[in-house]
Short mmCIF file of C-alpha atoms in Angstrom, two decimals:
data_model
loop_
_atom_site.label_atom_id
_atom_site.label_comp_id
_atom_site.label_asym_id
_atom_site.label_seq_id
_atom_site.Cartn_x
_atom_site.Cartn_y
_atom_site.Cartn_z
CA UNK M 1 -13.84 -6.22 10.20
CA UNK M 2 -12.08 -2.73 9.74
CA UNK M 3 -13.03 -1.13 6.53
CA UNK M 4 -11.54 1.98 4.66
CA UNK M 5 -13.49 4.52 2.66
CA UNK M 6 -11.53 7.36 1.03
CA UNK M 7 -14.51 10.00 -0.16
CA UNK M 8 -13.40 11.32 -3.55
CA UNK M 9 -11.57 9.51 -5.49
CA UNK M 10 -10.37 12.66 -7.36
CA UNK M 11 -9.75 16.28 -5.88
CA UNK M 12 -8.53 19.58 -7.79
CA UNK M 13 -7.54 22.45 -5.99
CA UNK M 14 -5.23 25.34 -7.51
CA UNK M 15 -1.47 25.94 -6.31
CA UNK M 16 -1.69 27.83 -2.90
CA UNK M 17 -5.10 26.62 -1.85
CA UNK M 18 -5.88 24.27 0.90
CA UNK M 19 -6.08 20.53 0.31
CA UNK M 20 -8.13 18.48 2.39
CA UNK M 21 -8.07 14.65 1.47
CA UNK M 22 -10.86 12.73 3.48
CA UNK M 23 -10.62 8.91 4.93
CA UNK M 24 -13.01 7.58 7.22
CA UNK M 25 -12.55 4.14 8.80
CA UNK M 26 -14.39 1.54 10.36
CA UNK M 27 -12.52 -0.61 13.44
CA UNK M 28 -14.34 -2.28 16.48
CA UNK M 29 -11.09 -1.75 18.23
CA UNK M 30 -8.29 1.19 18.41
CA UNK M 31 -6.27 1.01 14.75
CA UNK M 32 -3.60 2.32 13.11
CA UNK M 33 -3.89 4.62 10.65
CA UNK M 34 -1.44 5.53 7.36
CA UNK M 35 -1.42 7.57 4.65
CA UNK M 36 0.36 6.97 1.58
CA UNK M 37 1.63 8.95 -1.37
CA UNK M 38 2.40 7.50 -4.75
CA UNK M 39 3.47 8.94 -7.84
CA UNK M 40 3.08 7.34 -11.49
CA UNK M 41 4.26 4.00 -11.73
CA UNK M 42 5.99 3.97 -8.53
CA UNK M 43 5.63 2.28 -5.13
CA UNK M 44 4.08 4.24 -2.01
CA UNK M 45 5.75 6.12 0.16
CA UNK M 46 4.47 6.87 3.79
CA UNK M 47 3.58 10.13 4.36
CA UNK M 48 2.34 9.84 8.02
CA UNK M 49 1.13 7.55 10.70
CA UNK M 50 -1.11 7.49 13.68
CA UNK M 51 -0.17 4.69 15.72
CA UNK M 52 -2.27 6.31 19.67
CA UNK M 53 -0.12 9.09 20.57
CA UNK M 54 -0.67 12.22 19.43
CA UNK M 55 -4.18 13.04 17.46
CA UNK M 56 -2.50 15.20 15.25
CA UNK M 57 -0.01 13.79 13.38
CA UNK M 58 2.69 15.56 11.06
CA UNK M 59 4.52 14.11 8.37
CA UNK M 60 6.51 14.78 5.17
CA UNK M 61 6.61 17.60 2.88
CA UNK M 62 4.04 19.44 4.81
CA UNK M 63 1.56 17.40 5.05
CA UNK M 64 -0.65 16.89 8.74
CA UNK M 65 -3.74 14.66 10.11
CA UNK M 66 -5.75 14.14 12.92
CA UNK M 67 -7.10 11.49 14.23
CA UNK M 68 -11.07 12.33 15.42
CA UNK M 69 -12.31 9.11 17.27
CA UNK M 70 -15.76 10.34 17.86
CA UNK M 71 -15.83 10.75 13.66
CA UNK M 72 -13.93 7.86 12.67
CA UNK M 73 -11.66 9.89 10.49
CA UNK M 74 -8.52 10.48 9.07
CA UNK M 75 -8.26 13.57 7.14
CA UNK M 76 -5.01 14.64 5.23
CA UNK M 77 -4.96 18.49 5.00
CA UNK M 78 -2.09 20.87 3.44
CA UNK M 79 -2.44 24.38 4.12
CA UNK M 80 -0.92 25.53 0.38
CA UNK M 81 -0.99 23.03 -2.24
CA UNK M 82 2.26 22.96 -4.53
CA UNK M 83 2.40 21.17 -8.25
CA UNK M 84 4.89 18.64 -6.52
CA UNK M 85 1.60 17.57 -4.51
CA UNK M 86 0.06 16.35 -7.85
CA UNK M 87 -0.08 12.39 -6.67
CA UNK M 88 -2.68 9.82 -5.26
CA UNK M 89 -2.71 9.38 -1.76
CA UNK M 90 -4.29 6.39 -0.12
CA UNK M 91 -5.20 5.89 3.62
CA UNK M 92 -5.08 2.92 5.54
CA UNK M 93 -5.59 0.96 8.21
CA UNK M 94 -4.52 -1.58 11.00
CA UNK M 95 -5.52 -2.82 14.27
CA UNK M 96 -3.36 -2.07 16.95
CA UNK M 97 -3.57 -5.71 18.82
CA UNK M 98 -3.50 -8.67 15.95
CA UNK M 99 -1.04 -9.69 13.31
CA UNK M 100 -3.21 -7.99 10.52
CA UNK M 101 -1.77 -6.50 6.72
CA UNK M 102 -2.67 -3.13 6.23
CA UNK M 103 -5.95 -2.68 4.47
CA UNK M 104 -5.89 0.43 2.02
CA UNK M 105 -8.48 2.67 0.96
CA UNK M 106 -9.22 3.17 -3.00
CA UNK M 107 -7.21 6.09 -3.43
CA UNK M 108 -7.79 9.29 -4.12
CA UNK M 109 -6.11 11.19 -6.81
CA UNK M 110 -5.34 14.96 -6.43
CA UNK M 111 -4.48 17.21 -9.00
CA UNK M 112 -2.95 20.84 -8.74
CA UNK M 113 -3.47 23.63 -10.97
CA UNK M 114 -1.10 26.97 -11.92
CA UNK V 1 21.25 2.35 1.34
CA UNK V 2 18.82 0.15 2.91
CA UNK V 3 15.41 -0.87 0.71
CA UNK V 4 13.32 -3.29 -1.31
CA UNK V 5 14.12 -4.47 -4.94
CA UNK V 6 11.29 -5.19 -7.17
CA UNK V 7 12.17 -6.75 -10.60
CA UNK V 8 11.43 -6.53 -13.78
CA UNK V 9 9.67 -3.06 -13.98
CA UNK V 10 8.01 -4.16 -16.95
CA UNK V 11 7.16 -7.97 -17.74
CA UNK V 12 5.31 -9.15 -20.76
CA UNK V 13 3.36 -12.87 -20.41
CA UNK V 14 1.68 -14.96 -22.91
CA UNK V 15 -1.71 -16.57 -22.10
CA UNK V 16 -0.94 -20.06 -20.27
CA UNK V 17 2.43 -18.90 -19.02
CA UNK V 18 3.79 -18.43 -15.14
CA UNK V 19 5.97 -15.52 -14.59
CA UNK V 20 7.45 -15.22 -11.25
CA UNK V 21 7.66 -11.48 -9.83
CA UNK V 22 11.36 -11.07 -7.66
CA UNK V 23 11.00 -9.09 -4.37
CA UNK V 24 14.05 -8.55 -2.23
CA UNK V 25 14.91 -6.42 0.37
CA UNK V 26 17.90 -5.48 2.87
CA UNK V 27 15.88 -3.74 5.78
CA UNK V 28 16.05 -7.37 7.60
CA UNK V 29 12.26 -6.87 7.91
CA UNK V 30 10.45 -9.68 9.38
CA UNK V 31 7.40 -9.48 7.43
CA UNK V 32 6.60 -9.19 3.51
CA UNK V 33 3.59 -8.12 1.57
CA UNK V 34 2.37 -9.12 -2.27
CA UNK V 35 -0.34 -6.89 -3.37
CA UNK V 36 -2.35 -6.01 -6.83
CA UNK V 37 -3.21 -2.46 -7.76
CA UNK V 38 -5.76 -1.98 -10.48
CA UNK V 39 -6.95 1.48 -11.83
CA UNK V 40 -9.21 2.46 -9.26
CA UNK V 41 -9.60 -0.22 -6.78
CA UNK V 42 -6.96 0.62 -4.56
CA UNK V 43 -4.36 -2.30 -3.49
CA UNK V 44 -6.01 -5.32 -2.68
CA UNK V 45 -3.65 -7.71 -0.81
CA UNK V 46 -2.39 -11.44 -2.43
CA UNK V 47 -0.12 -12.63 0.32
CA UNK V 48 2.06 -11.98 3.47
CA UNK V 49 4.75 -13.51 5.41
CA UNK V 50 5.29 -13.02 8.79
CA UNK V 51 8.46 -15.19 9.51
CA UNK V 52 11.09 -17.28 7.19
CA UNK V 53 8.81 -20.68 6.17
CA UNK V 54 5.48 -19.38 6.77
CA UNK V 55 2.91 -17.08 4.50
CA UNK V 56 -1.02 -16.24 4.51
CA UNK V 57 -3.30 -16.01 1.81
CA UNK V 58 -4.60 -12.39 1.44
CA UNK V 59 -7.94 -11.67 0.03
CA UNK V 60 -7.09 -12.29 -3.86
CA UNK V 61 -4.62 -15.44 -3.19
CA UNK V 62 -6.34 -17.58 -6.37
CA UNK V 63 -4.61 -18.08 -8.91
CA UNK V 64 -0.99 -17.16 -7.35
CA UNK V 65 1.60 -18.54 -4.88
CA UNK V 66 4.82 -17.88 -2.77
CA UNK V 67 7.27 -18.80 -0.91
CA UNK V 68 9.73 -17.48 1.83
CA UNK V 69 12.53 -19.82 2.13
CA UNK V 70 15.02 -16.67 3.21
CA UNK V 71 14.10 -13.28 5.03
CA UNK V 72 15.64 -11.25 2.65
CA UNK V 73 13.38 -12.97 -0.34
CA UNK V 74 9.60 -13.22 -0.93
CA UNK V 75 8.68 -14.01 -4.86
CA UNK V 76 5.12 -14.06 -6.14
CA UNK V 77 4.78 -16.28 -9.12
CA UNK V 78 1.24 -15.64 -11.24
CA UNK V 79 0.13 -19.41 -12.38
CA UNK V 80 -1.80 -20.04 -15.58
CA UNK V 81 -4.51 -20.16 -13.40
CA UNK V 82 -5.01 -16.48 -12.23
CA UNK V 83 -7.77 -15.08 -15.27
CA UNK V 84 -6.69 -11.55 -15.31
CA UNK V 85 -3.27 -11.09 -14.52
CA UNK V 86 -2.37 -7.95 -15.99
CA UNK V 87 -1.70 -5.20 -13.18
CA UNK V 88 0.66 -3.45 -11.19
CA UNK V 89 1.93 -5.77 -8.38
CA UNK V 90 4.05 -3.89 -5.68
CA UNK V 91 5.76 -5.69 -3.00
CA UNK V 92 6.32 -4.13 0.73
CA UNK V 93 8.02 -4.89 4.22
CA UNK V 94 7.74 -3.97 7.48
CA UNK V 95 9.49 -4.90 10.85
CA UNK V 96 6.52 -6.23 12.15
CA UNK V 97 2.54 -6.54 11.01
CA UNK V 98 1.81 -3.67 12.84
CA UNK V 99 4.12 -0.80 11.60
CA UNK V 100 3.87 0.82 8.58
CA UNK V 101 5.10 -0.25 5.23
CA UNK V 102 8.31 0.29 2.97
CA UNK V 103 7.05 -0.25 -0.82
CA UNK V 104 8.82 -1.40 -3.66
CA UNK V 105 8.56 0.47 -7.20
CA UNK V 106 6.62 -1.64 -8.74
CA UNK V 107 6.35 -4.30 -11.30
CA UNK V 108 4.02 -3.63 -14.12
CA UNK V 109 2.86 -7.36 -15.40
CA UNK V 110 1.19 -7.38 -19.42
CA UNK V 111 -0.29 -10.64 -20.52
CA UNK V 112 -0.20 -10.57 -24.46
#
């Protein structure tokens, strides 16, 4: 069964500084990965997806990933954090070949400091 | 504009009571989500519906049901039966299983 695991589930970094949000997955077949942005009491909103094209993937408001097969991960990086980027993000994941819901990771909150 | 409608934002349930959670959306989506977001556990999925007259039980489906008698429509009622209700429940849709998600904002369900 495919698994998500989200190491951290809160990160602090100061405005400018480089955020790196970890997800590592577990899939005996190829998946699709996500990740997911939401701000207090709000829905999500996709930031990015992987779905076997390109291993690095860019999405909104800066944000990139790559997809490392031989690590089974899905880091979210942001090469200068903003106060806007104060959220929790959530990866997840979905095989490529069955009917399946997306199974999320447990979040991971980020904070940005001034 | 094109999205999904979650309603209320806020709903308040006595002990004993059903309260059933309204998702719609206009995306003509095939598929719908239901799924429960506690502090710190992530979302954990109730149910989803594929097509018009057919749904699957997620991996917390006790204690709630569904329907899908329309595309646009998908409400989650919470029966007397579920023993901690109180959560955020967000509601989603997506073309099809495999692509990713558009989220609704929310409804934040109190049991008082």
């Amino acid at each position: 069964a495919q698994s998500v695991t989200q190491l951290g589930s809160h990160v602090s970094v100061s405005e400018g500084a480089l955020v790196l949000l970890r997800c590592n997955y577990s899939s005996s077949v190829p998946p699709y990965l996500f990740w997911y942005v939401q701000y207090p009491n709000q829905g999500l909103q996709l930031l990015l997806k992987y779905t076997s094209a390109a291993t690095l993937v860019k999405g909104i408001n800066g944000f990139e990933a790559e997809f490392k097969k031989s690590e089974t991960s899905f880091h979210l990086t942001k090469p200068s954090a903003h106060m806007s980027d104060a959220a929790e993000y959530f990866c997840a994941v979905s095989l490529i070949q069955a009917g399946t819901a997306l199974i999320f990771g447990k979040g991971t909150t980020l904070s940005v400091s001034s | 504009d094109g999205g999904i409608t979650q309603s209320p934002k806020y709903l308040f349930r006595k002990e004993g009571q059903n309260v059933t959670l309204s998702c719609e959306q206009n995306l003509n989506h095939d598929a719908m989500y239901w799924y429960r977001q506690d502090p710190g556990q992530g979302l954990r999925l109730i149910y989803y519906s594929q097509i018009v007259n057919d749904f699957q039980k997620g991996d917390i489906a006790e204690g709630y049901s569904v329907s899908r008698e329309k595309k646009e429509s998908f409400p989650l009622t919470v029966t007397s039966a579920q023993k901690n209700p109180t959560a955020f429940y967000l509601c989603a849709s997506s073309p099809h299983m495999n692509y990713g998600y558009t989220f609704g904002s929310g409804t934040r369900l109190t049991v008082v």
